[in-house]
Amino acid sequence: MFKHHRYPKAIILQAVYFKLRFTLSYRDVEELLKIRGVKVDHSNIQRWVFKFSSLVEANMHKRKKQVCDSWRMDETYIKVGGKDRYLYRAVDKQGNMQH
């Protein structure tokens, strides 16, 4: 997949990651790479994003922590300093708190 490209796989994936992860323009990504000593045109970065974004997305989904599809809201009132306070937390099926 990366065989006939002028730049190494690591640089291509870094550029695609910057574009997908942060709200940067293609010219911003070009500038970030230039700071790191890589001279590449923003139009190349755009082509890489179109071509390799599905690969990066699939890799990110593999690393993403599994989330339960069922959770409950645990809530109560407690007295703090003589005043009633509302306390709540989200709890999944296994009893783990959600953040």
PDB file of C-alpha atoms in Angstrom:
ATOM      1  CA  MET A   1       0.000   0.000   0.000  1.00  0.00           C
ATOM      2  CA  PHE A   2       2.889   2.394   0.755  1.00  0.00           C
ATOM      3  CA  LYS A   3       5.193   0.817  -1.825  1.00  0.00           C
ATOM      4  CA  HIS A   4       5.294   3.458  -4.563  1.00  0.00           C
ATOM      5  CA  HIS A   5       5.293   6.571  -2.390  1.00  0.00           C
ATOM      6  CA  ARG A   6       8.220   8.959  -2.148  1.00  0.00           C
ATOM      7  CA  TYR A   7       7.917   9.349   1.624  1.00  0.00           C
ATOM      8  CA  PRO A   8       8.263   6.632   4.286  1.00  0.00           C
ATOM      9  CA  LYS A   9       5.171   5.062   5.796  1.00  0.00           C
ATOM     10  CA  ALA A  10       5.815   6.728   9.184  1.00  0.00           C
ATOM     11  CA  ILE A  11       5.747  10.242   7.703  1.00  0.00           C
ATOM     12  CA  ILE A  12       2.603   9.578   5.671  1.00  0.00           C
ATOM     13  CA  LEU A  13       0.771   8.157   8.681  1.00  0.00           C
ATOM     14  CA  GLN A  14       1.942  11.036  10.889  1.00  0.00           C
ATOM     15  CA  ALA A  15       0.563  13.585   8.412  1.00  0.00           C
ATOM     16  CA  VAL A  16      -2.753  11.738   8.140  1.00  0.00           C
ATOM     17  CA  TYR A  17      -2.965  11.450  11.929  1.00  0.00           C
ATOM     18  CA  PHE A  18      -2.357  15.199  12.383  1.00  0.00           C
ATOM     19  CA  LYS A  19      -5.123  16.011   9.902  1.00  0.00           C
ATOM     20  CA  LEU A  20      -7.648  13.583  11.384  1.00  0.00           C
ATOM     21  CA  ARG A  21      -6.912  14.120  15.069  1.00  0.00           C
ATOM     22  CA  PHE A  22      -6.648  17.910  15.199  1.00  0.00           C
ATOM     23  CA  THR A  23      -8.616  20.650  13.441  1.00  0.00           C
ATOM     24  CA  LEU A  24      -5.778  21.620  11.139  1.00  0.00           C
ATOM     25  CA  SER A  25      -5.770  22.689   7.522  1.00  0.00           C
ATOM     26  CA  TYR A  26      -3.603  20.854   5.012  1.00  0.00           C
ATOM     27  CA  ARG A  27      -1.264  23.847   5.006  1.00  0.00           C
ATOM     28  CA  ASP A  28      -1.017  23.654   8.816  1.00  0.00           C
ATOM     29  CA  VAL A  29       0.009  20.002   8.565  1.00  0.00           C
ATOM     30  CA  GLU A  30       2.520  20.966   5.869  1.00  0.00           C
ATOM     31  CA  GLU A  31       3.990  23.550   8.250  1.00  0.00           C
ATOM     32  CA  LEU A  32       4.184  21.067  11.151  1.00  0.00           C
ATOM     33  CA  LEU A  33       6.055  18.604   8.974  1.00  0.00           C
ATOM     34  CA  LYS A  34       8.351  21.365   7.713  1.00  0.00           C
ATOM     35  CA  ILE A  35       9.266  22.195  11.329  1.00  0.00           C
ATOM     36  CA  ARG A  36      10.218  18.525  11.708  1.00  0.00           C
ATOM     37  CA  GLY A  37      12.433  18.695   8.624  1.00  0.00           C
ATOM     38  CA  VAL A  38      10.045  17.089   6.131  1.00  0.00           C
ATOM     39  CA  LYS A  39       9.305  19.092   2.998  1.00  0.00           C
ATOM     40  CA  VAL A  40       5.972  18.016   1.516  1.00  0.00           C
ATOM     41  CA  ASP A  41       3.273  19.902  -0.369  1.00  0.00           C
ATOM     42  CA  HIS A  42      -0.196  20.290   1.149  1.00  0.00           C
ATOM     43  CA  SER A  43      -1.781  18.728  -1.958  1.00  0.00           C
ATOM     44  CA  ASN A  44       0.178  15.521  -1.293  1.00  0.00           C
ATOM     45  CA  ILE A  45      -1.094  15.506   2.282  1.00  0.00           C
ATOM     46  CA  GLN A  46      -4.655  15.840   0.984  1.00  0.00           C
ATOM     47  CA  ARG A  47      -4.157  12.825  -1.299  1.00  0.00           C
ATOM     48  CA  TRP A  48      -2.708  10.826   1.578  1.00  0.00           C
ATOM     49  CA  VAL A  49      -5.681  11.671   3.798  1.00  0.00           C
ATOM     50  CA  PHE A  50      -8.129  10.512   1.119  1.00  0.00           C
ATOM     51  CA  LYS A  51      -6.164   7.329   0.493  1.00  0.00           C
ATOM     52  CA  PHE A  52      -5.077   6.304   4.014  1.00  0.00           C
ATOM     53  CA  SER A  53      -7.698   7.735   6.395  1.00  0.00           C
ATOM     54  CA  SER A  54      -9.650   4.461   6.431  1.00  0.00           C
ATOM     55  CA  LEU A  55      -6.464   2.602   7.426  1.00  0.00           C
ATOM     56  CA  VAL A  56      -5.765   4.999  10.299  1.00  0.00           C
ATOM     57  CA  GLU A  57      -9.399   4.870  11.403  1.00  0.00           C
ATOM     58  CA  ALA A  58      -9.395   1.045  11.460  1.00  0.00           C
ATOM     59  CA  ASN A  59      -6.207   1.073  13.530  1.00  0.00           C
ATOM     60  CA  MET A  60      -7.706   3.570  15.994  1.00  0.00           C
ATOM     61  CA  HIS A  61     -10.834   1.434  16.419  1.00  0.00           C
ATOM     62  CA  LYS A  62      -8.668  -1.581  17.330  1.00  0.00           C
ATOM     63  CA  ARG A  63      -7.019   0.384  20.128  1.00  0.00           C
ATOM     64  CA  LYS A  64     -10.232   1.970  21.387  1.00  0.00           C
ATOM     65  CA  LYS A  65     -11.415   0.651  24.738  1.00  0.00           C
ATOM     66  CA  GLN A  66     -14.613  -1.370  24.585  1.00  0.00           C
ATOM     67  CA  VAL A  67     -17.568   0.501  26.031  1.00  0.00           C
ATOM     68  CA  CYS A  68     -20.611  -1.206  27.498  1.00  0.00           C
ATOM     69  CA  ASP A  69     -23.868  -0.342  25.811  1.00  0.00           C
ATOM     70  CA  SER A  70     -25.774  -0.409  29.087  1.00  0.00           C
ATOM     71  CA  TRP A  71     -25.285   1.838  32.085  1.00  0.00           C
ATOM     72  CA  ARG A  72     -27.320   3.216  34.976  1.00  0.00           C
ATOM     73  CA  MET A  73     -27.350   6.534  36.738  1.00  0.00           C
ATOM     74  CA  ASP A  74     -26.729   6.227  40.470  1.00  0.00           C
ATOM     75  CA  GLU A  75     -27.914   9.305  42.348  1.00  0.00           C
ATOM     76  CA  THR A  76     -28.610  10.437  45.884  1.00  0.00           C
ATOM     77  CA  TYR A  77     -28.744  13.481  48.175  1.00  0.00           C
ATOM     78  CA  ILE A  78     -26.199  13.901  50.960  1.00  0.00           C
ATOM     79  CA  LYS A  79     -25.676  16.566  53.609  1.00  0.00           C
ATOM     80  CA  VAL A  80     -22.443  18.530  53.345  1.00  0.00           C
ATOM     81  CA  GLY A  81     -21.858  21.345  55.810  1.00  0.00           C
ATOM     82  CA  GLY A  82     -25.530  21.250  56.801  1.00  0.00           C
ATOM     83  CA  LYS A  83     -26.748  21.682  53.193  1.00  0.00           C
ATOM     84  CA  ASP A  84     -28.307  19.056  50.931  1.00  0.00           C
ATOM     85  CA  ARG A  85     -26.103  18.250  47.922  1.00  0.00           C
ATOM     86  CA  TYR A  86     -26.978  16.179  44.872  1.00  0.00           C
ATOM     87  CA  LEU A  87     -24.475  13.385  44.149  1.00  0.00           C
ATOM     88  CA  TYR A  88     -24.577  11.272  40.977  1.00  0.00           C
ATOM     89  CA  ARG A  89     -22.438   8.890  38.910  1.00  0.00           C
ATOM     90  CA  ALA A  90     -22.835   6.695  35.846  1.00  0.00           C
ATOM     91  CA  VAL A  91     -22.302   2.970  36.439  1.00  0.00           C
ATOM     92  CA  ASP A  92     -22.020   0.258  33.756  1.00  0.00           C
ATOM     93  CA  LYS A  93     -23.216  -3.385  34.013  1.00  0.00           C
ATOM     94  CA  GLN A  94     -20.089  -4.478  35.862  1.00  0.00           C
ATOM     95  CA  GLY A  95     -20.378  -1.661  38.400  1.00  0.00           C
ATOM     96  CA  ASN A  96     -17.523   0.407  36.943  1.00  0.00           C
ATOM     97  CA  MET A  97     -17.917   4.177  37.055  1.00  0.00           C
ATOM     98  CA  GLN A  98     -17.951   5.918  33.684  1.00  0.00           C
ATOM     99  CA  HIS A  99     -15.903   9.080  33.173  1.00  0.00           C
TER     100      HIS A  99
END
